Tab-separated table of C-alpha atoms in Angstrom:
chain	number	residue	atom	x	y	z
V	1	MET	CA	-5.536	-88.252	6.788
V	2	SER	CA	-7.818	-87.452	9.531
V	3	LYS	CA	-5.247	-85.929	11.711
V	4	GLN	CA	-4.405	-83.186	8.600
V	5	LYS	CA	-8.011	-82.580	8.579
V	6	LEU	CA	-8.590	-82.024	12.215
V	7	SER	CA	-5.365	-79.552	11.966
V	8	LYS	CA	-6.974	-77.524	9.429
V	9	GLN	CA	-10.012	-77.379	11.511
V	10	VAL	CA	-8.316	-75.952	14.445
V	11	ALA	CA	-6.306	-73.580	12.722
V	12	SER	CA	-9.225	-71.824	10.931
V	13	PRO	CA	-10.477	-69.983	14.022
V	14	SER	CA	-7.316	-68.438	14.853
V	15	LYS	CA	-6.899	-67.049	11.091
V	16	ALA	CA	-10.439	-65.513	11.501
V	17	ASN	CA	-9.672	-64.125	14.813
V	18	SER	CA	-6.790	-62.452	13.633
V	19	LYS	CA	-8.623	-61.064	10.590
V	20	ASP	CA	-11.401	-59.660	12.874
V	21	GLY	CA	-8.635	-58.140	15.429
V	22	GLY	CA	-6.916	-56.184	12.550
V	23	ILE	CA	-10.272	-54.787	11.089
V	24	ARG	CA	-11.067	-53.661	14.667
V	25	GLU	CA	-7.952	-52.084	15.376
V	26	THR	CA	-8.113	-49.981	11.982
V	27	VAL	CA	-11.805	-48.737	12.825
V	28	GLU	CA	-10.465	-47.771	16.369
V	29	SER	CA	-7.565	-45.987	14.880
V	30	VAL	CA	-9.555	-44.276	12.224
V	31	ALA	CA	-12.235	-43.300	14.897
V	32	ILE	CA	-9.530	-41.870	17.457
V	33	ALA	CA	-7.987	-39.935	14.532
V	34	PHE	CA	-11.419	-38.190	13.432
V	35	ALA	CA	-12.185	-37.680	17.207
V	36	LEU	CA	-8.493	-35.840	17.779
V	37	ALA	CA	-8.819	-34.040	14.485
V	38	PHE	CA	-12.590	-32.887	15.687
V	39	LEU	CA	-11.217	-31.626	18.919
V	40	PHE	CA	-8.194	-29.932	17.620
V	41	LYS	CA	-10.636	-28.000	15.220
V	42	THR	CA	-12.942	-27.177	17.754
V	43	PHE	CA	-10.448	-25.928	20.589
V	44	GLN	CA	-7.288	-25.740	19.121
V	45	ALA	CA	-6.893	-24.707	15.408
V	46	GLU	CA	-8.601	-24.706	12.088
V	47	ALA	CA	-7.397	-24.414	8.540
V	48	TYR	CA	-9.281	-21.634	6.311
V	49	VAL	CA	-9.227	-20.783	2.434
V	50	ILE	CA	-9.428	-17.302	1.876
V	51	PRO	CA	-12.450	-16.645	-0.367
V	52	THR	CA	-12.599	-13.021	-1.237
V	53	GLY	CA	-9.929	-10.071	-1.565
V	54	SER	CA	-11.011	-7.988	1.355
V	55	MET	CA	-7.734	-8.622	2.809
V	56	ALA	CA	-5.466	-8.128	0.014
V	57	PRO	CA	-2.487	-7.697	-0.385
V	58	THR	CA	-2.043	-9.225	3.181
V	59	LEU	CA	-4.184	-12.279	2.142
V	60	TYR	CA	-5.372	-13.066	-1.197
V	61	GLY	CA	-8.581	-14.702	-2.002
V	62	ARG	CA	-9.277	-16.189	-5.273
V	63	HIS	CA	-7.393	-14.176	-8.019
V	64	LYS	CA	-5.758	-13.658	-11.178
V	65	GLU	CA	-2.363	-12.729	-12.165
V	66	LEU	CA	-1.458	-10.706	-14.946
V	67	THR	CA	1.604	-8.582	-16.325
V	68	CYS	CA	1.257	-5.263	-18.024
V	69	PRO	CA	2.184	-5.360	-21.683
V	70	SER	CA	3.160	-1.684	-21.809
V	71	CYS	CA	5.310	-1.403	-18.562
V	72	HIS	CA	5.764	-5.209	-17.707
V	73	PHE	CA	4.516	-4.675	-14.052
V	74	ASN	CA	3.121	-7.859	-12.285
V	75	PHE	CA	0.099	-7.794	-10.352
V	76	GLN	CA	-3.200	-9.601	-9.098
V	77	ILE	CA	-6.533	-8.850	-9.445
V	78	GLY	CA	-9.546	-10.546	-7.416
V	79	ALA	CA	-11.739	-12.961	-9.266
V	80	SER	CA	-14.068	-14.361	-6.486
V	81	THR	CA	-17.013	-12.434	-8.184
V	82	GLU	CA	-16.828	-14.956	-10.879
V	83	LEU	CA	-17.945	-17.670	-8.269
V	84	ASP	CA	-21.598	-18.525	-7.299
V	85	ASP	CA	-21.355	-18.593	-3.824
V	86	ALA	CA	-23.861	-21.518	-3.157
V	87	THR	CA	-22.297	-23.892	-6.157
V	88	GLY	CA	-18.670	-22.669	-6.072
V	89	HIS	CA	-19.065	-22.697	-9.983
V	90	VAL	CA	-18.308	-20.092	-12.153
V	91	GLN	CA	-21.598	-17.670	-13.184
V	92	GLN	CA	-22.752	-17.068	-16.565
V	93	GLY	CA	-21.854	-13.579	-17.580
V	94	SER	CA	-19.384	-12.999	-14.508
V	95	ARG	CA	-16.245	-13.353	-16.175
V	96	ILE	CA	-14.049	-10.391	-15.715
V	97	ASN	CA	-12.985	-9.325	-19.123
V	98	ALA	CA	-10.268	-6.561	-18.105
V	99	THR	CA	-8.236	-4.667	-15.693
V	100	LEU	CA	-6.228	-1.483	-14.954
V	101	CYS	CA	-2.667	-1.914	-14.500
V	102	PRO	CA	-1.852	-0.089	-11.027
V	103	ASN	CA	1.416	1.261	-12.308
V	104	CYS	CA	0.698	2.727	-15.579
V	105	ARG	CA	-3.243	2.339	-15.842
V	106	ARG	CA	-3.389	0.665	-19.316
V	107	GLU	CA	-6.732	-1.522	-19.819
V	108	ILE	CA	-5.493	-5.063	-19.747
V	109	ASP	CA	-7.423	-7.962	-20.771
V	110	ALA	CA	-8.070	-10.499	-17.863
V	111	LEU	CA	-10.236	-12.936	-19.238
V	112	ASP	CA	-8.101	-15.965	-20.118
V	113	ALA	CA	-5.420	-14.752	-17.144
V	114	PRO	CA	-4.437	-18.063	-15.061
V	115	VAL	CA	-6.622	-18.174	-11.780
V	116	PHE	CA	-5.294	-19.162	-8.631
V	117	ASN	CA	-7.086	-19.791	-5.414
V	118	GLY	CA	-7.322	-18.061	-2.137
V	119	ASP	CA	-4.406	-18.198	0.327
V	120	ARG	CA	-4.620	-21.036	2.928
V	121	ILE	CA	-4.380	-20.125	6.700
V	122	ILE	CA	-4.454	-22.120	9.885
V	123	VAL	CA	-6.334	-19.952	12.621
V	124	ASN	CA	-5.054	-20.529	16.258
V	125	LYS	CA	-8.065	-20.669	18.728
V	126	GLN	CA	-6.212	-20.461	21.905
V	127	VAL	CA	-5.188	-16.607	21.625
V	128	VAL	CA	-5.515	-15.485	25.318
V	129	GLU	CA	-5.174	-11.651	24.176
V	130	PHE	CA	-6.090	-9.647	20.829
V	131	ASN	CA	-4.128	-6.815	20.031
V	132	ARG	CA	-5.043	-4.208	17.584
V	133	PHE	CA	-4.470	-4.627	14.007
V	134	ASP	CA	-4.283	-8.455	14.513
V	135	VAL	CA	-5.808	-10.283	11.633
V	136	VAL	CA	-8.531	-12.101	13.090
V	137	VAL	CA	-11.343	-14.829	11.805
V	138	PHE	CA	-14.890	-14.589	13.164
V	139	LYS	CA	-18.784	-15.400	12.855
V	140	ASN	CA	-20.975	-13.188	11.162
V	141	PRO	CA	-23.676	-12.330	13.553
V	142	GLU	CA	-26.214	-11.984	11.090
V	143	GLN	CA	-25.021	-15.444	9.427
V	144	GLY	CA	-23.798	-17.710	12.126
V	145	HIS	CA	-22.484	-20.309	9.298
V	146	VAL	CA	-20.354	-17.386	7.600
V	147	ASN	CA	-16.793	-16.938	8.851
V	148	TYR	CA	-15.247	-13.497	8.216
V	149	ILE	CA	-11.559	-12.549	7.978
V	150	LYS	CA	-10.397	-9.053	8.917
V	151	ARG	CA	-8.060	-6.850	10.523
V	152	LEU	CA	-8.818	-6.001	14.265
V	153	VAL	CA	-9.090	-2.102	14.642
V	154	GLY	CA	-11.687	-1.807	17.541
V	155	LEU	CA	-11.295	-3.443	20.948
V	156	PRO	CA	-14.410	-4.115	23.512
V	157	GLY	CA	-15.735	-0.864	24.958
V	158	GLU	CA	-14.234	1.381	22.273
V	159	ILE	CA	-15.889	4.115	19.781
V	160	ILE	CA	-14.331	4.225	16.497
V	161	ARG	CA	-14.519	6.328	14.014
V	162	ILE	CA	-13.413	6.781	10.416
V	163	ARG	CA	-11.955	10.056	8.801
V	164	GLN	CA	-9.829	10.939	6.045
V	165	GLY	CA	-8.815	7.449	5.645
V	166	ASN	CA	-7.664	7.116	9.095
V	167	LEU	CA	-9.075	5.348	12.109
V	168	TRP	CA	-9.798	7.573	15.508
V	169	MET	CA	-10.737	6.243	18.848
V	170	ARG	CA	-13.030	8.195	21.358
V	171	HIS	CA	-12.303	9.132	24.979
V	172	ASP	CA	-15.436	9.047	26.941
V	173	ASP	CA	-13.829	10.841	29.944
V	174	ASN	CA	-13.298	14.302	27.864
V	175	ASP	CA	-14.886	13.410	24.274
V	176	THR	CA	-11.238	13.734	22.881
V	177	TRP	CA	-10.408	11.440	19.892
V	178	ASP	CA	-6.691	9.692	19.373
V	179	MET	CA	-5.568	8.470	15.653
V	180	LEU	CA	-4.862	4.522	16.043
V	181	ARG	CA	-1.508	3.661	14.730
V	182	LYS	CA	0.008	0.464	14.022
V	183	ASP	CA	2.051	0.002	16.915
V	184	ASP	CA	4.440	-2.241	14.986
V	185	PRO	CA	6.504	-0.388	12.170
V	186	GLU	CA	6.985	-3.594	10.156
V	187	VAL	CA	2.882	-4.158	10.068
V	188	GLN	CA	2.823	-0.875	8.521
V	189	LYS	CA	5.182	-1.918	5.854
V	190	ALA	CA	3.550	-4.814	5.298
V	191	ILE	CA	0.308	-3.325	4.381
V	192	GLN	CA	1.780	-0.650	2.193
V	193	LEU	CA	0.233	-0.141	-1.411
V	194	LEU	CA	1.644	0.656	-4.746
V	195	VAL	CA	1.430	4.125	-6.133
V	196	TYR	CA	4.415	3.894	-8.880
V	197	ASP	CA	7.504	1.782	-9.130
V	198	ASP	CA	9.807	3.290	-11.436
V	199	HIS	CA	11.313	-0.082	-12.463
V	200	TYR	CA	8.543	-0.075	-14.812
V	201	PRO	CA	7.943	2.808	-16.947
V	202	ALA	CA	5.406	2.599	-19.790
V	203	LYS	CA	7.625	3.439	-22.832
V	204	ASP	CA	4.953	3.195	-25.352
V	205	LEU	CA	3.289	6.464	-23.627
V	206	LEU	CA	6.648	7.861	-22.999
V	207	ALA	CA	7.190	7.630	-26.829
V	208	ALA	CA	4.060	9.107	-27.551
V	209	GLY	CA	4.870	12.323	-25.506
V	210	TRP	CA	3.707	11.539	-22.354
V	211	PRO	CA	6.262	12.979	-19.600
V	212	GLU	CA	8.282	11.145	-17.005
V	213	ARG	CA	7.330	10.962	-13.617
V	214	TRP	CA	10.557	11.829	-11.968
V	215	ALA	CA	12.307	14.933	-13.237
V	216	PRO	CA	14.626	17.803	-12.488
V	217	THR	CA	12.295	20.686	-11.036
V	218	GLY	CA	12.887	23.913	-9.919
V	219	SER	CA	15.844	26.459	-9.591
V	220	THR	CA	18.679	26.404	-7.687
V	221	THR	CA	17.725	29.452	-5.428
V	222	GLY	CA	18.123	27.558	-2.201
V	223	ASP	CA	14.297	27.524	-1.623
V	224	LEU	CA	13.350	24.258	-0.023
V	225	ALA	CA	9.781	25.056	-1.944
V	226	SER	CA	11.335	25.415	-5.271
V	227	GLY	CA	10.110	22.785	-8.034
V	228	THR	CA	6.684	21.879	-6.570
V	229	ASP	CA	4.982	23.179	-9.354
V	230	GLY	CA	6.394	19.996	-11.254
V	231	ILE	CA	7.926	22.013	-14.172
V	232	GLU	CA	10.961	20.585	-15.473
V	233	ALA	CA	13.759	22.621	-14.990
V	234	ALA	CA	17.783	22.435	-15.748
V	235	ASN	CA	19.911	21.607	-12.612
V	236	ALA	CA	22.353	19.250	-11.171
V	237	TRP	CA	20.144	16.168	-11.863
V	238	VAL	CA	20.894	13.992	-15.066
V	239	SER	CA	18.263	11.325	-15.913
V	240	ASP	CA	19.552	8.040	-17.206
V	241	ARG	CA	16.128	6.294	-18.641
V	242	GLU	CA	17.559	3.275	-19.330
V	243	THR	CA	18.973	2.148	-16.156
V	244	ARG	CA	16.336	4.332	-14.239
V	245	GLN	CA	19.185	5.988	-12.434
V	246	TYR	CA	19.140	9.703	-11.631
V	247	THR	CA	22.811	11.290	-10.699
V	248	ALA	CA	23.437	14.886	-9.398
V	249	THR	CA	26.790	16.485	-9.109
V	250	ALA	CA	26.030	19.136	-6.758
V	251	SER	CA	29.242	20.459	-5.453
V	252	ASN	CA	27.905	24.119	-4.602
V	253	ALA	CA	25.535	24.972	-1.386
V	254	GLU	CA	22.474	25.119	-3.418
V	255	TRP	CA	19.481	22.594	-3.386
V	256	HIS	CA	18.947	20.858	-6.592
V	257	TRP	CA	15.256	19.044	-6.819
V	258	LEU	CA	14.387	15.917	-8.393
V	259	ARG	CA	10.850	15.635	-7.747
V	260	TYR	CA	7.855	12.913	-8.270
V	261	ARG	CA	4.969	14.172	-10.629
V	262	HIS	CA	1.808	11.841	-10.080
V	263	TYR	CA	0.708	11.655	-13.875
V	264	VAL	CA	-1.955	9.285	-14.410
V	265	PRO	CA	-3.118	8.895	-18.076
V	266	SER	CA	-6.670	8.773	-19.036
V	267	GLU	CA	-8.173	5.988	-21.579
V	268	LYS	CA	-7.918	8.762	-24.351
V	269	ASP	CA	-4.255	9.319	-23.363
V	270	TRP	CA	-3.843	5.485	-24.156
V	271	ASP	CA	-5.892	5.389	-27.067
V	272	ASN	CA	-3.826	8.195	-28.832
V	273	ALA	CA	-0.845	6.508	-27.886
V	274	ASP	CA	-1.912	3.346	-29.401
V	275	ASN	CA	-3.244	4.945	-32.609
V	276	GLY	CA	0.129	7.039	-33.152
V	277	ARG	CA	-1.487	10.065	-32.135
V	278	PRO	CA	0.174	12.770	-29.897
V	279	ILE	CA	-1.011	13.289	-26.305
V	280	GLN	CA	-3.778	16.021	-26.571
V	281	ALA	CA	-4.556	18.965	-24.035
V	282	PRO	CA	-5.561	18.851	-21.593
V	283	SER	CA	-3.418	16.175	-20.821
V	284	PRO	CA	-0.728	15.766	-19.070
V	285	GLN	CA	-1.685	17.262	-15.872
V	286	ALA	CA	-0.439	15.905	-12.408
V	287	SER	CA	-3.277	14.778	-10.092
V	288	LEU	CA	-3.557	13.657	-6.547
V	289	VAL	CA	-2.698	10.208	-5.296
V	290	SER	CA	-6.052	8.417	-4.910
V	291	ASP	CA	-7.068	5.110	-3.030
V	292	TYR	CA	-7.221	3.245	-6.168
V	293	CYS	CA	-6.543	-0.364	-5.607
V	294	ALA	CA	-5.987	-2.881	-8.454
V	295	PHE	CA	-6.932	-6.007	-6.860
V	296	ASN	CA	-10.423	-4.891	-6.186
V	297	ILE	CA	-11.045	-2.793	-8.936
V	298	ALA	CA	-12.704	-5.493	-11.007
V	299	ASN	CA	-14.520	-6.875	-8.330
V	300	ALA	CA	-16.251	-3.607	-7.247
V	301	ASN	CA	-16.821	-1.767	-10.735
V	302	GLY	CA	-17.254	-4.671	-12.998
V	303	ILE	CA	-14.749	-3.434	-15.362
V	304	GLY	CA	-14.859	-4.388	-18.695
V	305	ARG	CA	-13.645	-3.655	-22.404
V	306	GLY	CA	-14.459	-0.295	-23.339
V	307	SER	CA	-15.194	1.168	-19.662
V	308	ARG	CA	-14.071	4.495	-18.809
V	309	PHE	CA	-11.382	4.816	-16.412
V	310	ASP	CA	-12.572	8.362	-15.315
V	311	SER	CA	-15.375	7.032	-13.645
V	312	PHE	CA	-13.223	5.247	-11.325
V	313	MET	CA	-11.218	8.185	-10.204
V	314	SER	CA	-14.148	10.331	-9.634
V	315	ASN	CA	-15.220	8.314	-6.937
V	316	SER	CA	-12.040	7.867	-5.173
V	317	TYR	CA	-10.282	9.875	-2.214
V	318	TRP	CA	-7.534	11.498	-1.856
V	319	VAL	CA	-4.260	9.893	0.017
V	320	GLY	CA	-1.473	11.945	1.712
V	321	ASP	CA	-0.047	9.128	3.772
V	322	LEU	CA	3.066	8.109	1.291
V	323	THR	CA	6.064	6.270	1.761
V	324	ILE	CA	9.361	7.171	-0.540
V	325	ASN	CA	11.702	4.190	-0.899
V	326	CYS	CA	15.158	4.547	-2.884
V	327	SER	CA	18.707	3.682	-3.014
V	328	VAL	CA	21.275	6.374	-2.581
V	329	ASN	CA	24.714	6.051	-3.603
V	330	VAL	CA	26.659	8.781	-2.164
V	331	THR	CA	30.010	8.815	-4.336
V	332	SER	CA	31.792	12.284	-2.862
V	333	ILE	CA	31.056	15.000	-0.590
V	334	ALA	CA	31.935	18.718	-0.760
V	335	GLU	CA	31.312	21.789	1.192
V	336	LYS	CA	28.114	21.680	3.804
V	337	PRO	CA	26.811	18.281	2.128
V	338	ALA	CA	23.051	17.458	2.751
V	339	ILE	CA	20.409	15.202	1.014
V	340	ARG	CA	16.696	16.061	1.623
V	341	LEU	CA	13.753	13.634	1.151
V	342	GLU	CA	10.472	15.069	1.290
V	343	LEU	CA	6.710	14.340	1.584
V	344	VAL	CA	3.949	16.715	1.206
V	345	GLU	CA	0.633	16.441	2.910
V	346	GLY	CA	-1.628	19.349	2.642
V	347	ALA	CA	0.185	22.305	4.041
V	348	ASP	CA	2.840	20.150	5.649
V	349	PHE	CA	6.112	19.560	3.782
V	350	PHE	CA	8.048	16.710	5.973
V	351	GLY	CA	11.394	16.177	5.135
V	352	CYS	CA	14.399	13.606	6.117
V	353	VAL	CA	17.739	15.218	5.882
V	354	PHE	CA	20.968	13.587	5.739
V	355	TYR	CA	24.162	15.577	6.980
V	356	PRO	CA	26.855	12.670	5.330
V	357	LEU	CA	29.740	14.708	6.679
V	358	ASP	CA	29.002	13.730	10.348
V	359	GLY	CA	26.204	10.939	10.105
V	360	THR	CA	23.478	13.254	11.417
V	361	VAL	CA	20.020	12.988	10.435
V	362	GLU	CA	16.960	15.400	11.194
V	363	ILE	CA	13.446	15.029	10.538
V	364	THR	CA	11.626	18.369	9.957
V	365	ARG	CA	8.284	20.106	9.176
V	366	ILE	CA	7.523	23.033	6.960
V	367	ASN	CA	4.284	24.599	7.687
V	368	ARG	CA	2.950	26.402	4.364
V	369	ARG	CA	0.430	28.443	6.205
V	370	THR	CA	3.028	30.082	8.166
V	371	ASP	CA	6.441	29.718	5.991
V	372	LYS	CA	5.589	30.239	2.313
V	373	ALA	CA	8.861	30.128	1.313
V	374	GLY	CA	10.012	27.147	3.193
V	375	GLN	CA	13.181	29.077	4.565
V	376	HIS	CA	12.476	28.112	8.404
V	377	PRO	CA	12.236	24.200	8.972
V	378	GLU	CA	11.143	23.068	12.454
V	379	VAL	CA	13.397	20.309	13.581
V	380	LEU	CA	11.379	17.639	14.923
V	381	ALA	CA	13.988	14.709	15.714
V	382	THR	CA	17.757	14.197	15.550
V	383	ALA	CA	19.508	11.021	15.418
V	384	THR	CA	23.404	10.507	14.775
V	385	ASN	CA	25.225	7.763	13.055
V	386	VAL	CA	23.190	7.043	10.386
V	387	ILE	CA	24.710	8.002	6.642
V	388	GLN	CA	28.181	9.052	6.823
V	389	GLY	CA	30.549	9.365	4.096
V	390	PRO	CA	30.417	7.818	0.743
V	391	GLY	CA	28.593	4.399	0.330
V	392	VAL	CA	25.455	2.996	-0.919
V	393	TYR	CA	22.230	3.436	1.277
V	394	GLU	CA	18.751	1.787	1.124
V	395	VAL	CA	16.447	4.402	2.535
V	396	SER	CA	12.669	4.411	3.411
V	397	PHE	CA	11.058	7.464	4.812
V	398	ALA	CA	7.218	7.316	5.627
V	399	ASN	CA	4.368	9.929	6.607
V	400	VAL	CA	1.733	7.183	7.925
V	401	ASP	CA	-0.719	7.983	10.665
V	402	ASN	CA	0.665	11.273	11.604
V	403	ARG	CA	4.025	9.554	12.212
V	404	LEU	CA	7.227	10.159	10.562
V	405	LEU	CA	9.379	6.832	10.043
V	406	LEU	CA	12.728	6.413	8.861
V	407	TRP	CA	14.486	3.053	7.756
V	408	VAL	CA	18.198	2.950	6.502
V	409	ASP	CA	19.489	-0.272	5.184
V	410	GLY	CA	16.675	-2.220	6.691
V	411	SER	CA	16.937	-0.808	10.086
V	412	LEU	CA	14.556	1.446	11.764
V	413	VAL	CA	16.185	4.744	12.859
V	414	ASP	CA	15.975	5.403	16.493
V	415	PHE	CA	14.791	9.131	17.280
V	416	GLY	CA	14.421	8.267	20.904
V	417	GLU	CA	10.463	8.279	20.549
V	418	ASP	CA	7.862	8.523	18.004
V	419	VAL	CA	8.074	11.357	15.565
V	420	VAL	CA	4.334	12.049	15.966
V	421	ILE	CA	2.185	14.921	14.243
V	422	LYS	CA	-0.422	16.395	16.566
V	423	GLN	CA	-3.690	16.912	15.218
V	424	ASN	CA	-7.269	17.692	16.495
V	425	PHE	CA	-10.038	15.365	15.399
V	426	GLY	CA	-12.259	18.344	14.400
V	427	ASP	CA	-9.694	20.053	12.599
V	428	ILE	CA	-9.192	17.287	10.068
V	429	VAL	CA	-11.388	18.541	7.096
V	430	ALA	CA	-10.707	22.099	7.759
V	431	VAL	CA	-7.099	21.833	7.990
V	432	THR	CA	-5.878	18.834	5.896
V	433	ARG	CA	-6.616	19.765	2.763
V	434	PRO	CA	-5.001	18.778	-0.570
V	435	GLY	CA	-3.054	21.641	-2.590
V	436	LYS	CA	-1.096	21.841	-5.754
V	437	ALA	CA	1.994	20.638	-4.058
V	438	ASP	CA	-0.054	17.216	-3.177
V	439	THR	CA	0.186	16.482	-6.942
V	440	THR	CA	4.003	16.458	-7.099
V	441	PRO	CA	4.142	14.701	-3.027
V	442	CYS	CA	7.605	13.162	-3.119
V	443	GLY	CA	11.022	14.746	-3.902
V	444	ILE	CA	14.877	14.550	-3.200
V	445	ALA	CA	17.177	17.163	-3.024
V	446	VAL	CA	20.667	17.423	-2.892
V	447	ARG	CA	23.664	20.307	-2.101
V	448	GLY	CA	27.278	19.879	-1.934
V	449	ALA	CA	27.266	16.274	-2.789
V	450	ASN	CA	27.535	13.850	-5.766
V	451	ILE	CA	24.918	11.191	-5.522
V	452	THR	CA	23.119	8.836	-7.787
V	453	VAL	CA	19.510	7.585	-6.648
V	454	SER	CA	17.658	4.576	-8.071
V	455	ASP	CA	15.242	1.974	-7.019
V	456	LEU	CA	12.445	4.692	-6.587
V	457	LEU	CA	9.110	3.266	-5.125
V	458	ILE	CA	6.049	5.253	-3.985
V	459	GLN	CA	3.773	3.467	-1.839
V	460	ARG	CA	0.838	4.691	0.082
V	461	ASP	CA	-1.334	3.499	3.211
V	462	ILE	CA	-4.288	1.610	3.389
V	463	TYR	CA	-7.200	4.178	3.160
V	464	TYR	CA	-10.453	3.304	5.297
V	465	ARG	CA	-13.590	4.113	3.991
V	466	ASN	CA	-16.753	4.666	5.203
V	467	ASP	CA	-19.226	4.536	1.940
V	468	ALA	CA	-22.218	4.308	3.977
V	469	TYR	CA	-21.865	7.684	5.303
V	470	GLN	CA	-20.632	10.937	3.502
V	471	PHE	CA	-19.465	13.691	5.857
V	472	SER	CA	-21.181	16.817	4.683
V	473	GLN	CA	-17.469	18.893	5.118
V	474	LYS	CA	-15.410	18.289	1.982
V	475	GLU	CA	-12.910	19.770	-0.111
V	476	ASP	CA	-13.082	19.004	-3.683
V	477	PHE	CA	-9.750	19.041	-6.060
V	478	THR	CA	-10.903	18.783	-9.714
V	479	SER	CA	-9.397	18.356	-12.773
V	480	PRO	CA	-10.142	16.956	-16.309
V	481	TYR	CA	-9.727	13.378	-14.947
V	482	GLY	CA	-11.954	13.560	-12.002
V	483	ASN	CA	-9.411	13.944	-9.269
V	484	PRO	CA	-10.095	12.581	-6.196
V	485	THR	CA	-12.059	14.414	-3.240
V	486	ALA	CA	-10.484	14.767	0.179
V	487	ARG	CA	-12.982	13.835	2.971
C-alpha cells in the first residue's frame, strides 16, 4: 500500500512538468507566428480591402450589382458613401436609391440591390522600381493613418498636366510637353470603359420609336466620308435585330457604310416610352460620347428617384479616345475587296483598312480640314498577313492617347513601330474640337465582299479630370440634352 502511494507521488511532478512544457511551446509558437506576421506585414507584403470606387473598374470598393430591366446589361455601382468612415455602419439617409444604366441610361432602383465588400489585395512592399501606370498604395501626407490606392502617373522630378482628359509631361530643357501613354497595350485594354454594347439593346425604348444606334447610312458614292450625318439610307447592309448581326452583300467597288450613332435618351424619353407615348421632338438627336461613368455616378451626384439625367450630362466632358470591337465574318470576296473600320476624333478620321485578297492592312488618316471629301487618305502604317480570305476574325481598333492600335484574334498587329499622331500641347484646345461627325464616331464600310458583323462593342479611354481648375479656352457643343464640353 505504501509503495503504491509513493509511486503516485513520484509520477505527479512528471505530469505537471509535461503540461507546463506544452503550454510554453504553444505560447512560444504563437509569439513567433505573431512576430513573423508582423515582420512580413512591415517589410514584405500587406493585405488591404479596397474601401472606395476611385480605382473602378480595375479594383472595386464596396459596391452594388444590378441588372438593367430594359436592356438586361449587368453592371456595378459604388456604395462606399453609404457607410460612416468612423464606425463602418450605414449612415441614416445615405442609402443609394437609384442609378442610371451605363448602356441604355434607364433609371434603375438600387435601394435593395445586393451589396458586396471591396476587393481584397496583397501589396508587395519590396518593389525596387516603379513603372508609370502601376497601381500603388501610399500614405496620405495630410493623414498619415490613411492609406490611398491609385494608379501612378507621375515619377520623381516630373511636372504633369491634365488637358482634354489626357496626361502630359513637361521637359524642363526646352519647355515642351509629351503625352503620357500606357506603354503596355494590354493595360490600355484592361481599363477601357463602356460606351455601348450592341448585345443589350433597350427593346422597350426601341418599340416606342427610338432609333437603333447601328444603322446603314450614306449613299454608295464611293465617298469615304459618306454617312457621317447619321441619317439612315438603304445600301448593302441588312440588319437582323434579333441576333444583332449585320450583313452586307457588297459585290461592287463602292463603299457601303454601317455607322454608330450615339443616341442617349433623356428622362423624358424614358417617361414617354414607359407610358405608351411616342418619342417627342427634339429627341432623338445624336450626342457626343462623354466621360459618364456608371460606377461613380451615384457617389458623386447622389442620384435618387425623380432626379434629372440632363444635369449629369451638362457637367460631363467629351471623350474622343474610342475603341471599336467586333466579329467580322468574311463569307466571300469579289473584285477589289476591302473592309474599313473608322474612328472619328475632331477633324481626324482614322481608318483601319483590310484587303482580304492579299492579307494587307493599312492604318490611314483623313484630316477634314484639308480633305473635306475624304478622297485622299494618308497611309500611316502597313502590315501583312492579317485578314486574308474568307473566315471569322475578332477585331479591335483603338484610338487612345494619340496612338492607333489594332488587335486581330486577340493578337496585337505589329506595324514595326507605334502608330502615333503627333500633337503640340499648345494646340490641343484650338485644334482638337468636336464636330458633328463626333456624334457618329464609329463606322464600318465594305466593298467587293460579302461580310457579316456581330458582337459590336464601343469602349472609351479613362478621362482624367482636373475639377479644381477650369481652362479658360473651351469649345461648347450644345444640344437639348446638355452635350458634353470639350476642354
